[in-house]
Coordinates of C-alpha atoms and ligand atoms in Angstrom, one line a residue:
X1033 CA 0.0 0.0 0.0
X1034 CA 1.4 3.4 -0.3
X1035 CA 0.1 6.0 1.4
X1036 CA 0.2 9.8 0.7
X1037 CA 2.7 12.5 2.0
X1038 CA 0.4 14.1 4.1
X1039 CA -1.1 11.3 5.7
X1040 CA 1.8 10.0 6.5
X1041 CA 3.3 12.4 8.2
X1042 CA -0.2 12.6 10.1
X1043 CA 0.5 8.9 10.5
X1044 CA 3.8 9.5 12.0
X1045 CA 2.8 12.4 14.6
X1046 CA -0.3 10.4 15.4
X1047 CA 2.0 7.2 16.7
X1048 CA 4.2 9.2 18.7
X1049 CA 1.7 11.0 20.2
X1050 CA 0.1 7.7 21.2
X1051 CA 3.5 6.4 22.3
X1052 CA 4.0 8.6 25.4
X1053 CA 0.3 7.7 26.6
X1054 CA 1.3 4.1 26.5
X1055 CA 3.7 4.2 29.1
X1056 CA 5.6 0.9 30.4
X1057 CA 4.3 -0.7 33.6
X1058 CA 4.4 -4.1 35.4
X1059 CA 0.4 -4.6 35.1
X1060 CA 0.0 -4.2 31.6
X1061 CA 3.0 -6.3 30.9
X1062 CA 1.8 -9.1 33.0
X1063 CA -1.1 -9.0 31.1
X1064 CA 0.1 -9.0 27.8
X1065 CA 1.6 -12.4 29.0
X1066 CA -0.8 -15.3 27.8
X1067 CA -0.4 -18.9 27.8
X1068 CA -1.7 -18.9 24.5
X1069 CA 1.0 -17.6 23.0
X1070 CA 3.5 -19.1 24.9
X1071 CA 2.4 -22.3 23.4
X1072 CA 2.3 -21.0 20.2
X1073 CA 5.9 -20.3 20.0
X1074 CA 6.9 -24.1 21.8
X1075 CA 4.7 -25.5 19.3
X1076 CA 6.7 -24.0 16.4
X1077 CA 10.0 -25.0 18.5
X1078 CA 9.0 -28.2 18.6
X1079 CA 7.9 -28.4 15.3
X1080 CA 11.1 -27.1 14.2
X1081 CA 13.1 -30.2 16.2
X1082 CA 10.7 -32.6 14.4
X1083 CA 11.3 -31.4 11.0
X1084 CA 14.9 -31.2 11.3
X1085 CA 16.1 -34.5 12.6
X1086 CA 14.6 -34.1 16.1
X1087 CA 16.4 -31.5 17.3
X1088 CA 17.9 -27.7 18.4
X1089 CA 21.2 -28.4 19.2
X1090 CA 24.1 -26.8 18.1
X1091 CA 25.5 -27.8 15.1
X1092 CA 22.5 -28.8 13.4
X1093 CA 19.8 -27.3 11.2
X1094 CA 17.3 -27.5 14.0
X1095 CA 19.3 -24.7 16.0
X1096 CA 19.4 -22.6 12.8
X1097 CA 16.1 -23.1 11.9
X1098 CA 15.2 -21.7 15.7
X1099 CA 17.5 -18.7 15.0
X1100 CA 15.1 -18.3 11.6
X1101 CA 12.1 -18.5 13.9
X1102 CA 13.0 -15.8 16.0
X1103 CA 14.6 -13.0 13.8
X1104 CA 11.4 -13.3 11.5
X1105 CA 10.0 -11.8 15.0
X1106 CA 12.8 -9.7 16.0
X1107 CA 14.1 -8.8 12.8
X1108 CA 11.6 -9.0 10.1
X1109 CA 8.3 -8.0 11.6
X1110 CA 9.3 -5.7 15.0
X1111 CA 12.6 -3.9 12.9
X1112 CA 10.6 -0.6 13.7
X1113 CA 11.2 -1.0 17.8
X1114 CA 14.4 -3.4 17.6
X1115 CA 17.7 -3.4 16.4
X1116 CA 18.6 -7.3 16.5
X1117 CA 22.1 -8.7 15.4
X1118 CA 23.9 -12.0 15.3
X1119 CA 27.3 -12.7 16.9
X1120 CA 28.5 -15.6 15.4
X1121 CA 31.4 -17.7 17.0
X1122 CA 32.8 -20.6 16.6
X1123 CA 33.1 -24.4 18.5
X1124 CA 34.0 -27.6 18.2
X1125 CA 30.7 -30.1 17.4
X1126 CA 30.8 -33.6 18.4
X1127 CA 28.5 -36.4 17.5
X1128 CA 28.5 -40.3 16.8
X1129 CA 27.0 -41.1 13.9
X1130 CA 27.3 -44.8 14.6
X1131 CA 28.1 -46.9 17.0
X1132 CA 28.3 -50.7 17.2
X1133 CA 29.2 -53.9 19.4
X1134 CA 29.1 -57.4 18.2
X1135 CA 29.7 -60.3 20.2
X1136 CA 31.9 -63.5 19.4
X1137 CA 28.8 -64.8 17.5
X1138 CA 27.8 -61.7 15.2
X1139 CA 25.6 -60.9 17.7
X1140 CA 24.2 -57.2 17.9
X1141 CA 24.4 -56.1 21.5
X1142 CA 23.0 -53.0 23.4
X1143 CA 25.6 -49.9 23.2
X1144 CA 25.6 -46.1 23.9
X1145 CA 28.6 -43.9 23.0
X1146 CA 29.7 -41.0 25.4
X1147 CA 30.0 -37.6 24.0
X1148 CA 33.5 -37.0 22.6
X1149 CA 33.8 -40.6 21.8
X1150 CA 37.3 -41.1 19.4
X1151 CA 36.1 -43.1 16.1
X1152 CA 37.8 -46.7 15.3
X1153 CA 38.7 -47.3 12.1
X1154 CA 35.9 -47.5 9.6
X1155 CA 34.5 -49.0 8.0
X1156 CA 35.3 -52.5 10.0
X1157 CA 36.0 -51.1 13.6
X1158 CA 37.9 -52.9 15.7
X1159 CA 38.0 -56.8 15.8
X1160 CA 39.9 -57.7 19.1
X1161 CA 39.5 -60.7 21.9
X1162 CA 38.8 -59.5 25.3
X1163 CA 41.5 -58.7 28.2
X1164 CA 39.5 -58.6 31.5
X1165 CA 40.4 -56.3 34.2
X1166 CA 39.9 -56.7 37.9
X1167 CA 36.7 -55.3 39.5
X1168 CA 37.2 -52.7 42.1
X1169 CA 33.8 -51.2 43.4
X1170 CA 35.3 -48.8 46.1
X1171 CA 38.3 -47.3 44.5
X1172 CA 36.3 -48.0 41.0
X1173 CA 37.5 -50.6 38.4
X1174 CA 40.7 -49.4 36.4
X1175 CA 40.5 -46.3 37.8
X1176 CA 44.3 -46.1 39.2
X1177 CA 47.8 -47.2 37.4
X1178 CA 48.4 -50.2 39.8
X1179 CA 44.7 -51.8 39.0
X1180 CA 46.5 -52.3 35.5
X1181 CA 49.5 -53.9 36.9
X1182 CA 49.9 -57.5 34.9
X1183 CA 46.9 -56.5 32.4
X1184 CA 48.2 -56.9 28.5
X1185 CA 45.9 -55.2 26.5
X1186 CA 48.4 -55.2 23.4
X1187 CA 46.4 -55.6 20.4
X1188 CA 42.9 -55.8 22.7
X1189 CA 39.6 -54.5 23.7
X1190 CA 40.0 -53.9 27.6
X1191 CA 36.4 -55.3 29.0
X1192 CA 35.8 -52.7 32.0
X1193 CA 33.4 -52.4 34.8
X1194 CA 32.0 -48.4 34.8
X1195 CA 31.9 -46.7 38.1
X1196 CA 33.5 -44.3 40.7
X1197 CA 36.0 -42.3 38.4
X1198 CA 35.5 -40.7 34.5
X1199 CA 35.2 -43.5 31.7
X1200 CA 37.7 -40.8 30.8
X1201 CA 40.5 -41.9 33.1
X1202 CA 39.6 -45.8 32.6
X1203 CA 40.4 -44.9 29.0
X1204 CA 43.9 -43.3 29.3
X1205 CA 44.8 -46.0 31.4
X1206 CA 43.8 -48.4 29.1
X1207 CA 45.1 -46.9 26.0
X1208 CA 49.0 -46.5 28.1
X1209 CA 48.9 -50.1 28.6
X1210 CA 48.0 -50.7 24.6
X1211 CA 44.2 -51.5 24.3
X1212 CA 42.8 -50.5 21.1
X1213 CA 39.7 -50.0 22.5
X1214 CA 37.5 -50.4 25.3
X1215 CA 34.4 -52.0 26.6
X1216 CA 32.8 -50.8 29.5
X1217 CA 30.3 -52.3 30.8
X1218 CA 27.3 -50.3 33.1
X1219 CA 27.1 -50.4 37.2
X1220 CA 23.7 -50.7 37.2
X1221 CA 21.8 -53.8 35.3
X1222 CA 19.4 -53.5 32.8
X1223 CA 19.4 -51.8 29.4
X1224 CA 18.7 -48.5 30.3
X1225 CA 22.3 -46.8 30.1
X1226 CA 23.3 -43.1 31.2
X1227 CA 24.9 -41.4 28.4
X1228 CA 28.1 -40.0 29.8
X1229 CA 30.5 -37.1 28.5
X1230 CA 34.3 -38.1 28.1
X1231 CA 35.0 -34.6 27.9
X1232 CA 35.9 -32.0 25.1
X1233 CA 39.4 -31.7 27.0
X1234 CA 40.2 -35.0 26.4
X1235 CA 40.4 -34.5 22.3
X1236 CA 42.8 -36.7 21.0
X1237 CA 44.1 -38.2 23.9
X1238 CA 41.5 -41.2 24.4
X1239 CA 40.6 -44.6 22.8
X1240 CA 37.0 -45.7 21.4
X1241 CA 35.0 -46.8 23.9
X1242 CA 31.0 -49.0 23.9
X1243 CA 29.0 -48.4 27.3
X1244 CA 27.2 -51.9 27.2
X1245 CA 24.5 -53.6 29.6
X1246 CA 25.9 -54.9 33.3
X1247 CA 24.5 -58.9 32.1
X1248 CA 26.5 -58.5 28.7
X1249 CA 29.7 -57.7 30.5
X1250 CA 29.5 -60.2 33.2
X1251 CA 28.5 -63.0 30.9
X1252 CA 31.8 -61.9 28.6
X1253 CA 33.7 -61.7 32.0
X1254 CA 33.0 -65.3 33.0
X1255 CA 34.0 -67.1 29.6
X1256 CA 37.2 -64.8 29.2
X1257 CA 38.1 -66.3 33.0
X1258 CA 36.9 -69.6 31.8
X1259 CA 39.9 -69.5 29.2
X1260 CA 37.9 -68.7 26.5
X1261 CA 39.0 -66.1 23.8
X1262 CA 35.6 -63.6 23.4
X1263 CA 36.4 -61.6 19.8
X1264 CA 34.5 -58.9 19.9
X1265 CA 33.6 -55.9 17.5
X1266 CA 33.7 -52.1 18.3
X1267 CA 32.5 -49.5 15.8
X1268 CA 32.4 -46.3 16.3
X1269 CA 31.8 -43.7 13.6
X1270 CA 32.4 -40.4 15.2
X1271 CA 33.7 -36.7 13.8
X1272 CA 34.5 -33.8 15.9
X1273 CA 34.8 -30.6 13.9
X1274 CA 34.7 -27.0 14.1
X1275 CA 30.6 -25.2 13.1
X1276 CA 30.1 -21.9 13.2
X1277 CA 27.0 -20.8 15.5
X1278 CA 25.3 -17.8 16.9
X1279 CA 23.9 -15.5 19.6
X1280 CA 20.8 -13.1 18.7
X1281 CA 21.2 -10.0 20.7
X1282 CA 18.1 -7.7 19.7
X1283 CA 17.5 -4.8 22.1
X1284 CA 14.9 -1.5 22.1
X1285 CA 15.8 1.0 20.5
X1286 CA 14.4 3.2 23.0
X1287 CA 15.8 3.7 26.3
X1288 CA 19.3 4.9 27.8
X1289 CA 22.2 3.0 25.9
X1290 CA 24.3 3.9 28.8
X1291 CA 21.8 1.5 31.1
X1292 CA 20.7 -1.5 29.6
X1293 CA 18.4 -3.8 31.3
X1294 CA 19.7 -7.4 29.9
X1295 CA 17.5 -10.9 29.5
X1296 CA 19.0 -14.1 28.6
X1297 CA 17.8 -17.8 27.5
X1298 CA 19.6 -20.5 25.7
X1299 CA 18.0 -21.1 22.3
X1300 CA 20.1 -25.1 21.7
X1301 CA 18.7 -27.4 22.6
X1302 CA 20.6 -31.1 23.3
X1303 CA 21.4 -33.6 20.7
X1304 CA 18.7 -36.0 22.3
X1305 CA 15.7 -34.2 22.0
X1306 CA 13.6 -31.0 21.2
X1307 CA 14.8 -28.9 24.5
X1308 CA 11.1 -27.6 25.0
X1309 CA 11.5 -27.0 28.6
X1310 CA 15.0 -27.0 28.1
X1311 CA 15.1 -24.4 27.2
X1312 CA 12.3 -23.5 24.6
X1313 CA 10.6 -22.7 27.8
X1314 CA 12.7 -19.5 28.7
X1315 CA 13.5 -18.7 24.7
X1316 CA 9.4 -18.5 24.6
X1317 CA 9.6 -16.3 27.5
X1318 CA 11.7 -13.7 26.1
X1319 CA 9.9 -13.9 22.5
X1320 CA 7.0 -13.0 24.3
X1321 CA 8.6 -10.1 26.1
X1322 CA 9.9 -8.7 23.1
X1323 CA 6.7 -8.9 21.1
X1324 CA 5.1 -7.1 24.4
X1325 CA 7.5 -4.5 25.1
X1326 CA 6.9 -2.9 21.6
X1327 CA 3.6 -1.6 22.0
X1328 CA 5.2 0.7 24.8
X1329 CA 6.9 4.0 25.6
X1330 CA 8.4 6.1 27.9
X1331 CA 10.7 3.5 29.7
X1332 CA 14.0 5.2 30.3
X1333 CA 16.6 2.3 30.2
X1334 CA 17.3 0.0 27.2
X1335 CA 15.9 -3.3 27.1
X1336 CA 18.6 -6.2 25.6
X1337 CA 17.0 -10.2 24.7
X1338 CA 20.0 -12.4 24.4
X1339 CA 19.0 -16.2 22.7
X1340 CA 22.3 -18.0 23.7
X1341 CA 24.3 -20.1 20.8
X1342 CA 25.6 -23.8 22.0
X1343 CA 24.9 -23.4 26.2
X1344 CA 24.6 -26.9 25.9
X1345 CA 28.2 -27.5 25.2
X1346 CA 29.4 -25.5 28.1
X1347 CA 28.1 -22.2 28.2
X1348 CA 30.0 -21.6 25.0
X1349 CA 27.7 -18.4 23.8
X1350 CA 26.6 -16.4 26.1
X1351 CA 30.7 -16.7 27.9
X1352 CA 31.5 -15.6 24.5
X1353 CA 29.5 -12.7 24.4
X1354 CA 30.3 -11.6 28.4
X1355 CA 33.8 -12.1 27.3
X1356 CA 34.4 -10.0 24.3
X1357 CA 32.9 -7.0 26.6
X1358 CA 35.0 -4.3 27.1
X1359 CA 34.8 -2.5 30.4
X1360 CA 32.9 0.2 29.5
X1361 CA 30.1 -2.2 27.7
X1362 CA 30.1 -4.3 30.7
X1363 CA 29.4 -0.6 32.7
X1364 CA 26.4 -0.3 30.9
X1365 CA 24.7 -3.5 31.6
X1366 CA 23.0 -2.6 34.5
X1367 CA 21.2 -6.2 35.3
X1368 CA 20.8 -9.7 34.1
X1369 CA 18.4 -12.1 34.5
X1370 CA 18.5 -15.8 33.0
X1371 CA 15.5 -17.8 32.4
X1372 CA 16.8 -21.4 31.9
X1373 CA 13.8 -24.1 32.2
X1374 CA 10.7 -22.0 33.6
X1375 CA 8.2 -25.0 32.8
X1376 CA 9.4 -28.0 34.7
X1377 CA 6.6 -30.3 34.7
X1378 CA 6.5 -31.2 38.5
X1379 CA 8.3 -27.7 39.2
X1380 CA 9.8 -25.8 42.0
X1381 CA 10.4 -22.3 42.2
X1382 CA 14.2 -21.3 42.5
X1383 CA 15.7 -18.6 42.6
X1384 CA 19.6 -18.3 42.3
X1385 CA 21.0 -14.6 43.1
X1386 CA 24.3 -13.4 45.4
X1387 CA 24.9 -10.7 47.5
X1388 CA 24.8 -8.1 44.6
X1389 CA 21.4 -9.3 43.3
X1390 CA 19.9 -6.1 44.6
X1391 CA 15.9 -6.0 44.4
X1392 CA 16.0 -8.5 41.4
X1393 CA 15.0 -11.5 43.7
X1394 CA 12.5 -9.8 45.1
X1395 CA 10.7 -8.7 42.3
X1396 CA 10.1 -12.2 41.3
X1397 CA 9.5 -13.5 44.3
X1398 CA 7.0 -11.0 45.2
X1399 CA 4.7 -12.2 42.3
X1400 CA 5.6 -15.8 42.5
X1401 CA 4.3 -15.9 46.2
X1402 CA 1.7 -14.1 45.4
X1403 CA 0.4 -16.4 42.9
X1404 CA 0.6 -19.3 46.1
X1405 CA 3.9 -20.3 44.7
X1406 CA 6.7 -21.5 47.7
X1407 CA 10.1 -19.9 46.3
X1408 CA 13.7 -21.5 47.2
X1409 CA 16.9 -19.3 47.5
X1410 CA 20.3 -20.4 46.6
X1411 CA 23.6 -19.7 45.0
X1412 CA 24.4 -19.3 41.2
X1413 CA 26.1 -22.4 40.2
X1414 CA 27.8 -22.9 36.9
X1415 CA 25.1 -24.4 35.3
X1416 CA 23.8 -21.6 33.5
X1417 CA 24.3 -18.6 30.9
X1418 CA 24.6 -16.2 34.4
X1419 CA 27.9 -17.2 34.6
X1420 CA 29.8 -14.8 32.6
X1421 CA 27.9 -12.0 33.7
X1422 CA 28.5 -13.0 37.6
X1423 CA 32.1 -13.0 36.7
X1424 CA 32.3 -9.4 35.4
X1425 CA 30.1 -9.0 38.6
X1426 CA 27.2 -7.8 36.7
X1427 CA 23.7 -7.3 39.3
X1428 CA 21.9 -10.7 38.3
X1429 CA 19.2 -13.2 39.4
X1430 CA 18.0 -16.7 37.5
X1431 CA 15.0 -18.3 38.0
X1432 CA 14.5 -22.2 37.0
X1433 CA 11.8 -24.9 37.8
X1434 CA 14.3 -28.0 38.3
X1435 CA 16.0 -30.1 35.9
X1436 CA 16.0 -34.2 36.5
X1437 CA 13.7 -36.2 38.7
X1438 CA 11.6 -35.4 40.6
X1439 CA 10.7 -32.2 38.6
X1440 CA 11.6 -32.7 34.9
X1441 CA 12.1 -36.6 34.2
X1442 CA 12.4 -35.7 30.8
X1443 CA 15.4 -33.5 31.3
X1444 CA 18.2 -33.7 28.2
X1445 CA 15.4 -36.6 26.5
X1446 CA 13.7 -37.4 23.4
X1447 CA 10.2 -36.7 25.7
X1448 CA 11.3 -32.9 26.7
X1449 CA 8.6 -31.7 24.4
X1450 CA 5.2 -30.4 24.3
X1451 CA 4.2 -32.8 26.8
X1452 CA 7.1 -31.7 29.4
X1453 CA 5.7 -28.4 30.4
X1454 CA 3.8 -27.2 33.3
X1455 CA 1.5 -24.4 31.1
X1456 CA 0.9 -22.4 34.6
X1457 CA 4.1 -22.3 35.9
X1458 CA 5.5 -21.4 32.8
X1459 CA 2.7 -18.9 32.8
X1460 CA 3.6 -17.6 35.9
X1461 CA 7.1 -17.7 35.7
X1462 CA 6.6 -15.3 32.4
X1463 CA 4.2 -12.9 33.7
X1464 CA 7.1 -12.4 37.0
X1465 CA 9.9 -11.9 34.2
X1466 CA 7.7 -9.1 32.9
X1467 CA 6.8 -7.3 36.3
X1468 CA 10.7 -7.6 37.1
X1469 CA 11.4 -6.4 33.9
X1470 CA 9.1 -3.7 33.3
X1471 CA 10.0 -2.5 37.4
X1472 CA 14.2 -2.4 36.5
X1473 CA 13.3 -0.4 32.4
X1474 CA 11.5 2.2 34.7
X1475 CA 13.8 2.3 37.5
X1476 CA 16.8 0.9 39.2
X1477 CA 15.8 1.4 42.6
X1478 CA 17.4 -1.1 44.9
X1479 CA 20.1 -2.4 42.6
X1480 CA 24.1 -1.5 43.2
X1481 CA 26.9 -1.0 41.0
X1482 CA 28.9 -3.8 39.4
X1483 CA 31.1 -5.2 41.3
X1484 CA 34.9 -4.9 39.7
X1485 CA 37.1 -7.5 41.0
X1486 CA 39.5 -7.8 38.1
X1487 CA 42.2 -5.3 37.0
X1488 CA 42.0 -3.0 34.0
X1489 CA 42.1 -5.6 31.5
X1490 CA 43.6 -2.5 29.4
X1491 CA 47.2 -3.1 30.9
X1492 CA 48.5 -6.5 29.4
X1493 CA 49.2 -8.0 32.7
X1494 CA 45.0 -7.5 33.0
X1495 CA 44.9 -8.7 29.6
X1496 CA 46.9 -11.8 30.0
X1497 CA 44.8 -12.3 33.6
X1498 CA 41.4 -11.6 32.0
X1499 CA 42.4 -14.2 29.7
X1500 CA 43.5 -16.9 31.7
X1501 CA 40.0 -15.8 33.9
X1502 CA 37.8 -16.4 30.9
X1503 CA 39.8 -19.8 30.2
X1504 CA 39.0 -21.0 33.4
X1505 CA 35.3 -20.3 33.6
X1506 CA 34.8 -21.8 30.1
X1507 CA 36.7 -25.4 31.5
X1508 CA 34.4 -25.0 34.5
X1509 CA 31.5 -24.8 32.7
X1510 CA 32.7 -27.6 30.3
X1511 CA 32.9 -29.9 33.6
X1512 CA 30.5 -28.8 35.7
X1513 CA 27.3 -27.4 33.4
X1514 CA 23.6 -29.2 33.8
X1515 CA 21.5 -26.9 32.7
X1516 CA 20.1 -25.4 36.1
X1517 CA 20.3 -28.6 37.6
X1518 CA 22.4 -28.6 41.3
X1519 CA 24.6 -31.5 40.3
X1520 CA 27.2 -32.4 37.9
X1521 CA 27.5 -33.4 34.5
X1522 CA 28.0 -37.2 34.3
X1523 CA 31.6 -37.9 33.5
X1524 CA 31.7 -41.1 35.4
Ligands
NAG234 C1 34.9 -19.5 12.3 O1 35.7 -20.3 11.5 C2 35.7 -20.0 10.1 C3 36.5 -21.0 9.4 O2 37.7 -21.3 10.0 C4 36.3 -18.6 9.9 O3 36.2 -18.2 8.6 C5 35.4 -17.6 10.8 O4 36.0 -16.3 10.7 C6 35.3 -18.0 12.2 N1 34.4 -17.2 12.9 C7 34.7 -16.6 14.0 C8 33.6 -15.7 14.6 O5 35.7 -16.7 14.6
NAG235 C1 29.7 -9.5 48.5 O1 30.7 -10.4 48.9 C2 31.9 -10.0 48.4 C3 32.9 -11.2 48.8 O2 32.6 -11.8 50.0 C4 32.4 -8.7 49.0 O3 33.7 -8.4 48.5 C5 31.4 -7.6 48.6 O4 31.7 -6.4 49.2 C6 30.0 -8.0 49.0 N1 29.1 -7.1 48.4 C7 28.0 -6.6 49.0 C8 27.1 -5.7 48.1 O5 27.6 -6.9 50.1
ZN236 ZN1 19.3 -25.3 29.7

């Protein structure tokens, strides 16, 4: 349509005239908040998984499909109120294509591969008979250098019992003592096997390895005592390489660029499944926020969405982005919250903040109890995109429902879709977001300063130590990052 000079200039006083009588508050911004449309953008995530191999994670075309999904929003149809920009950055992707164990008679046997798992050679794997290893349930079974003493594994597959220490370490030591490969066999019986994560530190220093059932293993175990030689096949078809990914950073383009109010959710989901809780649930959540936030005015401070790139695999984005802050950009951000799983289907209500949370907590908590919801306090972790801004002591607070039993079962599954949400606690836990965030674009009563801990990092002693900082929170994460969850990331 095109539309005359003079009306649109009418058009154009007429809208900002409107604009300052539609002033930003917490009630209307709650209100704009509906479950509706909450599952209207899961549905499309999880559509999105299902039409590109099942899922969001990084690396694959499901993640840049979700990218697509939001910039149409952010981008396409709201340019007018947002400027929205990709950072792109690189890691290294990981994934077993295949993976294979065959017993001594051909037979096709239950096997999961770790992440990070090194490939055998293709396209036969490894043919080897089995060297057994002693079974050690306290210290773990060949976990230490004199469980190995008197094992030959020249020219072998190692048969290993899992437990205690990182399949990792069972690995090194059997690769030092020549295996070509390993078989570990699970802890626990049945065929309903724990993916572990060997580690992306371990890159090149490791040997293929099959996680099979606990019966498998011990049957193996017996003959291999009995005298018998067990020839077994390993295959593992694996690649590690280096993807290029992103972070969408879209932000107001009204409001103080000197005092940016800052939201962040991770938009990757795992390899496994559709990440709708995890974390379509908080990537909804700021969608939402961003579509409701442009029919206002007259909020002084600048409103910043970040959809982390590849949280998954360790936080990689979003400690990308909080690293490549100068000092004075990091001054600007003036708070952070993190919405990482909001929908847990059995949730609870947690709230992770430290002493320079300010009023953040509160504002959540206000609402949440409000609604009849019982909040829990604790301490930030390293299992979520908070980290980074903690570091540079940014003011922040997260909120999450619970990942793992008993209040996501689903967590890091095929079944974390539609079905793995809790519509009114997601609800609820969108409609406090936009209280707390409407409370801190009008005002930043109750919240302090940053908190600078580190030296200039414009001297190159602060350089060097900013560097070494940043290189230690991103092994940290690597290690230690579940998503929200208060445990660690299965190595063992
Ligand atoms: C990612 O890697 C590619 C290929 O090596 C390179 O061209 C690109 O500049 C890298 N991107 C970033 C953000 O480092
Ligand atoms: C928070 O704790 C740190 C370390 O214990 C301390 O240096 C800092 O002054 C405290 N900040 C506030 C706002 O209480
Ligand atoms: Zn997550």
């Amino acid at each position: 349509m095109k539309i005359p000079r003079s009306a649109a200039a009418t058009l154009l006083l007429w809208s900002t005239a409107t604009a300052t009588e539609n002033p930003l508050t917490a009630d209307k911004l709650e209100a704009d908040i509906k479950t509706e449309e909450l599952q209207n953008v899961l549905w499309n995530l999880n559509q999105i998984a299902l039409t590109h191999g099942g899922n969001r994670a990084f690396g694959e075309p499901g993640f840049k499909a979700s990218v697509d999904f939001v910039l149409e929003r952010a981008q396409t149809r709201f340019h007018d109120q947002f400027d929205t920009f990709l950072q792109p950055f690189n890691h290294t992707y990981e994934k077993t294509r295949q993976i294979k164990v065959n017993g001594p008679a051909g037979e096709d046997v239950v096997v999961v591969s770790p992440q990070y798992n090194p490939a055998t050679p293709l396209p036969g794997g490894v043919i080897a008979a089995l060297v057994d290893t002693p079974v050690d349930d306290e210290r773990g079974s060949g976990c230490f250098a004199d469980q190995w003493e008197g094992v030959d594994a020249t020219g072998k597959l190692a048969l290993v019992k899992r437990g205690v220490c990182a399949v990792a370490d069972k690995l090194k030591l059997a690769k030092a003592h020549g295996a070509l490969g390993v078989i570990v066999y699970n802890q626990n019986p049945g065929n309903a096997i724990v993916v572990p994560t060997l580690g992306a530190e371990n890159i090149g220093q490791l040997i293929p390895v099959g996680i099979i059932p606990l019966e498998v293993g011990q049957a193996w175990k017996t003959r291999v005592a009995a005298g018998e030689s067990v020839k077994v096949t390993l295959l593992v078809d694996s690649i590690f390489e280096t993807r290029e990914t992103w972070n969408i950073i879209a932000e107001t383009k009204q409001g103080d660029p000197d005092k940016v109010i800052m939201l962040g959710a991770h938009l990757d989901s795992v390899q496994e499944g559709a990440g709708i809780n995890d974390d379509g649930s908080g990537s909804a959540t700021l969608l939402e926020l961003l579509t409701a936030v442009r029919r206002y005015n007259g909020f002084p401070h600048k409103i910043r969405f970040a959809w982390w790139g590849a949280e998954e695999s360790g936080l990689v984005g979003s400690l990308y982005y909080t690293s490549k802050l100068s000092e004075a950009e990091a001054d600007k951000i003036k708070y952070y919250f993190n919405y990482d799983m909001i929908g847990s289907p059995y949730p609870e209500y947690s709230i992770a903040t430290n002493n320079n949370s300010g009023v953040g907590p509160q504002l959540l908590e206000e609402y949440l109890v409000a609604q009849g919801r019982q909040v829990e306090f604790g301490d930030f972790g390293s299992g979520s995109d908070f980290v980074g801004f903690v570091e540079l002591g940014i003011p922040s607070t997260a909120l999450h429902t619970g990942a793992g039993e008993p209040y996501d079962p689903c967590y890091h599954q095929a079944c974390d879709n539609l079905n793995n949400i809790d519509w009114e606690a997601l609800t609820v836990n969108a409609k406090a977001a936009a209280r707390a965030l409407a409370r801190l674009a009008t005002s930043l009563e109750g919240v302090g300063p940053r908190q600078k801990t580190s030296p200039s990092r414009r001297t190159r002693r602060g350089v060097a130590q900013s560097f070494r900082r940043w290189a230690a929170v991103a092994e940290e994460a690597s290690h230690g990052h579940t998503c929200a969850h208060k445990g660690e990331k299965l190595v063992v």
